[in-house]
Amino acid sequence: MSTKGKGNDADLPDAAACLPGPEEEPTAAPDAAASETGLAESAPADSLEALRQERDDLKDALLRRRAEFDNYRRRVERDRGSAATEAEAGILRQLLSTVDNLERALASGGADSGLREGVLLTLRELQGLLDSLGVTALAPLGERFDPALHQAMLHEPAAGFEAGTVAEVYRKGYTYKDRLLRPALVKVASAGSPGAGADVP
């Protein structure tokens, strides 16, 4: 019987000896383990900071939108109020010509006292209505001429009036809620003596 095969088996290493023991199990490198731990700790912190930044950005955007909406609402309300006031002013301007006609009728006099009394009562009622609505008459006789409120029809010397003052009112003006409904038509006194000639502007 040949012993060659047996010799070869003896030369082979023991299979159990080739298996790694408990102390030989592979472990992660110390540097890699520390790096993974650092990443795990920094990741939640970065996420929290990102969420805070996003919250702050959303809060700022909300405040800006709220301010823009408040400005828009105030602008709409102001425009609506201005449009309503202008519409009211348009109606009131039409009533002023009626006031003018009634005042001219009273100034012209008349024999019929009953008719005159009726015209006077109508004028008083209309003036009372205008007063209650905030309409103010401008009768600036003797006042300084104001181009924002008065319209000069004539410049000439006038006895008893200083230069630059209203010497005569041809038609009263009116204001409504601090806006001019119509200017007063006036004559403005100029420097010089009456009869020396008109001072044409």
GROMACS .gro file of C-alpha atoms in nm:
model
  201
    1MET     CA    1   0.000   0.000   0.000
    2SER     CA    2   0.136   0.347  -0.090
    3THR     CA    3   0.181   0.618   0.178
    4LYS     CA    4   0.222   0.911  -0.063
    5GLY     CA    5  -0.132   1.036  -0.022
    6LYS     CA    6  -0.105   1.026   0.355
    7GLY     CA    7   0.204   1.241   0.348
    8ASN     CA    8   0.022   1.506   0.152
    9ASP     CA    9  -0.266   1.515   0.398
   10ALA     CA   10  -0.030   1.571   0.684
   11ASP     CA   11   0.119   1.872   0.516
   12LEU     CA   12  -0.225   2.053   0.492
   13PRO     CA   13  -0.299   2.307   0.774
   14ASP     CA   14  -0.569   2.237   1.023
   15ALA     CA   15  -0.901   2.389   0.909
   16ALA     CA   16  -0.994   2.498   1.261
   17ALA     CA   17  -0.667   2.682   1.295
   18CYS     CA   18  -0.746   2.888   0.986
   19LEU     CA   19  -1.072   3.030   1.132
   20PRO     CA   20  -1.034   3.368   1.307
   21GLY     CA   21  -1.083   3.371   1.677
   22PRO     CA   22  -1.299   3.609   1.874
   23GLU     CA   23  -1.006   3.840   1.923
   24GLU     CA   24  -0.931   3.845   1.553
   25GLU     CA   25  -1.274   3.966   1.428
   26PRO     CA   26  -1.239   4.275   1.201
   27THR     CA   27  -1.309   4.608   1.367
   28ALA     CA   28  -1.359   4.955   1.221
   29ALA     CA   29  -1.066   5.191   1.221
   30PRO     CA   30  -1.069   5.433   1.516
   31ASP     CA   31  -1.062   5.742   1.292
   32ALA     CA   32  -1.360   5.624   1.084
   33ALA     CA   33  -1.566   5.552   1.396
   34ALA     CA   34  -1.499   5.897   1.537
   35SER     CA   35  -1.589   6.061   1.205
   36GLU     CA   36  -1.922   5.878   1.188
   37THR     CA   37  -2.002   5.986   1.544
   38GLY     CA   38  -1.926   6.352   1.462
   39LEU     CA   39  -2.147   6.345   1.154
   40ALA     CA   40  -2.428   6.191   1.355
   41GLU     CA   41  -2.405   6.471   1.612
   42SER     CA   42  -2.371   6.760   1.363
   43ALA     CA   43  -2.652   6.647   1.132
   44PRO     CA   44  -2.938   6.717   1.382
   45ALA     CA   45  -2.784   7.055   1.472
   46ASP     CA   46  -2.762   7.159   1.107
   47SER     CA   47  -3.120   7.048   1.045
   48LEU     CA   48  -3.245   7.247   1.346
   49GLU     CA   49  -3.063   7.561   1.232
   50ALA     CA   50  -3.206   7.521   0.882
   51LEU     CA   51  -3.557   7.490   1.026
   52ARG     CA   52  -3.507   7.802   1.236
   53GLN     CA   53  -3.386   7.997   0.934
   54GLU     CA   54  -3.684   7.879   0.729
   55ARG     CA   55  -3.919   7.980   1.012
   56ASP     CA   56  -3.765   8.327   1.031
   57ASP     CA   57  -3.789   8.370   0.653
   58LEU     CA   58  -4.155   8.268   0.653
   59LYS     CA   59  -4.228   8.504   0.943
   60ASP     CA   60  -4.064   8.796   0.762
   61ALA     CA   61  -4.255   8.717   0.443
   62LEU     CA   62  -4.582   8.702   0.638
   63LEU     CA   63  -4.516   9.039   0.803
   64ARG     CA   64  -4.434   9.196   0.468
   65ARG     CA   65  -4.752   9.059   0.311
   66ARG     CA   66  -4.958   9.184   0.605
   67ALA     CA   67  -4.805   9.534   0.577
   68GLU     CA   68  -4.867   9.539   0.201
   69PHE     CA   69  -5.229   9.436   0.253
   70ASP     CA   70  -5.284   9.703   0.520
   71ASN     CA   71  -5.141   9.968   0.287
   72TYR     CA   72  -5.361   9.843   0.003
   73ARG     CA   73  -5.671   9.849   0.224
   74ARG     CA   74  -5.601  10.203   0.343
   75ARG     CA   75  -5.541  10.318  -0.015
   76VAL     CA   76  -5.868  10.163  -0.132
   77GLU     CA   77  -6.059  10.322   0.156
   78ARG     CA   78  -5.899  10.660   0.086
   79ASP     CA   79  -5.978  10.637  -0.285
   80ARG     CA   80  -6.335  10.528  -0.212
   81GLY     CA   81  -6.383  10.819   0.029
   82SER     CA   82  -6.233  11.065  -0.218
   83ALA     CA   83  -6.460  10.939  -0.497
   84ALA     CA   84  -6.767  10.969  -0.273
   85THR     CA   85  -6.672  11.323  -0.168
   86GLU     CA   86  -6.617  11.427  -0.528
   87ALA     CA   87  -6.958  11.287  -0.627
   88GLU     CA   88  -7.121  11.481  -0.343
   89ALA     CA   89  -6.932  11.795  -0.447
   90GLY     CA   90  -7.066  11.760  -0.801
   91ILE     CA   91  -7.424  11.758  -0.675
   92LEU     CA   92  -7.365  12.050  -0.443
   93ARG     CA   93  -7.216  12.260  -0.724
   94GLN     CA   94  -7.543  12.226  -0.911
   95LEU     CA   95  -7.733  12.357  -0.608
   96LEU     CA   96  -7.516  12.667  -0.587
   97SER     CA   97  -7.666  12.814  -0.903
   98THR     CA   98  -8.010  12.786  -0.740
   99VAL     CA   99  -7.879  12.974  -0.437
  100ASP     CA  100  -7.743  13.244  -0.670
  101ASN     CA  101  -8.078  13.281  -0.844
  102LEU     CA  102  -8.269  13.308  -0.519
  103GLU     CA  103  -8.027  13.570  -0.387
  104ARG     CA  104  -8.057  13.771  -0.710
  105ALA     CA  105  -8.435  13.755  -0.686
  106LEU     CA  106  -8.423  13.898  -0.335
  107ALA     CA  107  -8.170  14.164  -0.435
  108SER     CA  108  -8.389  14.284  -0.721
  109GLY     CA  109  -8.674  14.361  -0.479
  110GLY     CA  110  -9.036  14.338  -0.586
  111ALA     CA  111  -9.384  14.465  -0.501
  112ASP     CA  112  -9.524  14.124  -0.407
  113SER     CA  113  -9.422  14.080  -0.044
  114GLY     CA  114  -9.577  13.733  -0.033
  115LEU     CA  115  -9.359  13.612  -0.320
  116ARG     CA  116  -9.055  13.769  -0.162
  117GLU     CA  117  -9.127  13.594   0.165
  118GLY     CA  118  -9.156  13.260  -0.014
  119VAL     CA  119  -8.825  13.312  -0.193
  120LEU     CA  120  -8.660  13.407   0.135
  121LEU     CA  121  -8.789  13.096   0.312
  122THR     CA  122  -8.673  12.875   0.025
  123LEU     CA  123  -8.327  13.032   0.032
  124ARG     CA  124  -8.300  12.990   0.409
  125GLU     CA  125  -8.394  12.623   0.389
  126LEU     CA  126  -8.145  12.561   0.112
  127GLN     CA  127  -7.870  12.744   0.298
  128GLY     CA  128  -7.951  12.545   0.611
  129LEU     CA  129  -7.915  12.223   0.415
  130LEU     CA  130  -7.580  12.333   0.274
  131ASP     CA  131  -7.459  12.433   0.619
  132SER     CA  132  -7.557  12.094   0.764
  133LEU     CA  133  -7.358  11.920   0.490
  134GLY     CA  134  -7.047  12.122   0.564
  135VAL     CA  135  -7.068  12.375   0.281
  136THR     CA  136  -6.919  12.713   0.373
  137ALA     CA  137  -6.974  13.034   0.180
  138LEU     CA  138  -6.684  13.263   0.088
  139ALA     CA  139  -6.771  13.634   0.090
  140PRO     CA  140  -6.423  13.782   0.128
  141LEU     CA  141  -6.502  14.153   0.112
  142GLY     CA  142  -6.211  14.347   0.264
  143GLU     CA  143  -5.992  14.035   0.300
  144ARG     CA  144  -5.655  13.979   0.138
  145PHE     CA  145  -5.685  13.835  -0.210
  146ASP     CA  146  -5.612  13.459  -0.207
  147PRO     CA  147  -5.567  13.307  -0.553
  148ALA     CA  148  -5.638  12.963  -0.407
  149LEU     CA  149  -5.989  13.072  -0.307
  150HIS     CA  150  -6.067  13.381  -0.515
  151GLN     CA  151  -6.075  13.457  -0.884
  152ALA     CA  152  -5.990  13.818  -0.970
  153MET     CA  153  -6.214  13.962  -1.239
  154LEU     CA  154  -6.078  14.315  -1.212
  155HIS     CA  155  -5.784  14.504  -1.059
  156GLU     CA  156  -5.841  14.874  -0.998
  157PRO     CA  157  -5.805  15.134  -0.724
  158ALA     CA  158  -6.092  15.136  -0.476
  159ALA     CA  159  -6.165  15.396  -0.211
  160GLY     CA  160  -6.140  15.261   0.142
  161PHE     CA  161  -5.954  14.943   0.045
  162GLU     CA  162  -5.586  14.867   0.067
  163ALA     CA  163  -5.405  14.741  -0.238
  164GLY     CA  164  -5.430  14.362  -0.265
  165THR     CA  165  -5.760  14.336  -0.078
  166VAL     CA  166  -6.100  14.235  -0.212
  167ALA     CA  167  -6.295  14.552  -0.291
  168GLU     CA  168  -6.608  14.387  -0.431
  169VAL     CA  169  -6.758  14.039  -0.451
  170TYR     CA  170  -6.937  13.963  -0.775
  171ARG     CA  171  -7.024  13.605  -0.681
  172LYS     CA  172  -6.970  13.420  -0.356
  173GLY     CA  173  -6.745  13.118  -0.346
  174TYR     CA  174  -6.801  12.793  -0.155
  175THR     CA  175  -6.591  12.523   0.008
  176TYR     CA  176  -6.691  12.170   0.103
  177LYS     CA  177  -6.491  11.949   0.340
  178ASP     CA  178  -6.176  12.157   0.295
  179ARG     CA  179  -6.203  12.149  -0.083
  180LEU     CA  180  -6.302  12.436  -0.307
  181LEU     CA  181  -6.642  12.395  -0.470
  182ARG     CA  182  -6.603  12.716  -0.667
  183PRO     CA  183  -6.392  13.030  -0.624
  184ALA     CA  184  -6.535  13.367  -0.533
  185LEU     CA  185  -6.541  13.613  -0.823
  186VAL     CA  186  -6.399  13.941  -0.693
  187LYS     CA  187  -6.255  14.280  -0.771
  188VAL     CA  188  -5.913  14.343  -0.619
  189ALA     CA  189  -5.805  14.687  -0.510
  190SER     CA  190  -5.482  14.809  -0.663
  191ALA     CA  191  -5.248  15.092  -0.572
  192GLY     CA  192  -5.347  15.443  -0.680
  193SER     CA  193  -5.643  15.668  -0.636
  194PRO     CA  194  -5.992  15.586  -0.773
  195GLY     CA  195  -6.047  15.726  -1.119
  196ALA     CA  196  -5.676  15.717  -1.209
  197GLY     CA  197  -5.734  15.429  -1.444
  198ALA     CA  198  -5.765  15.058  -1.412
  199ASP     CA  199  -5.462  14.849  -1.331
  200VAL     CA  200  -5.496  14.566  -1.575
  201PRO     CA  201  -5.308  14.252  -1.461
   0.00000   0.00000   0.00000
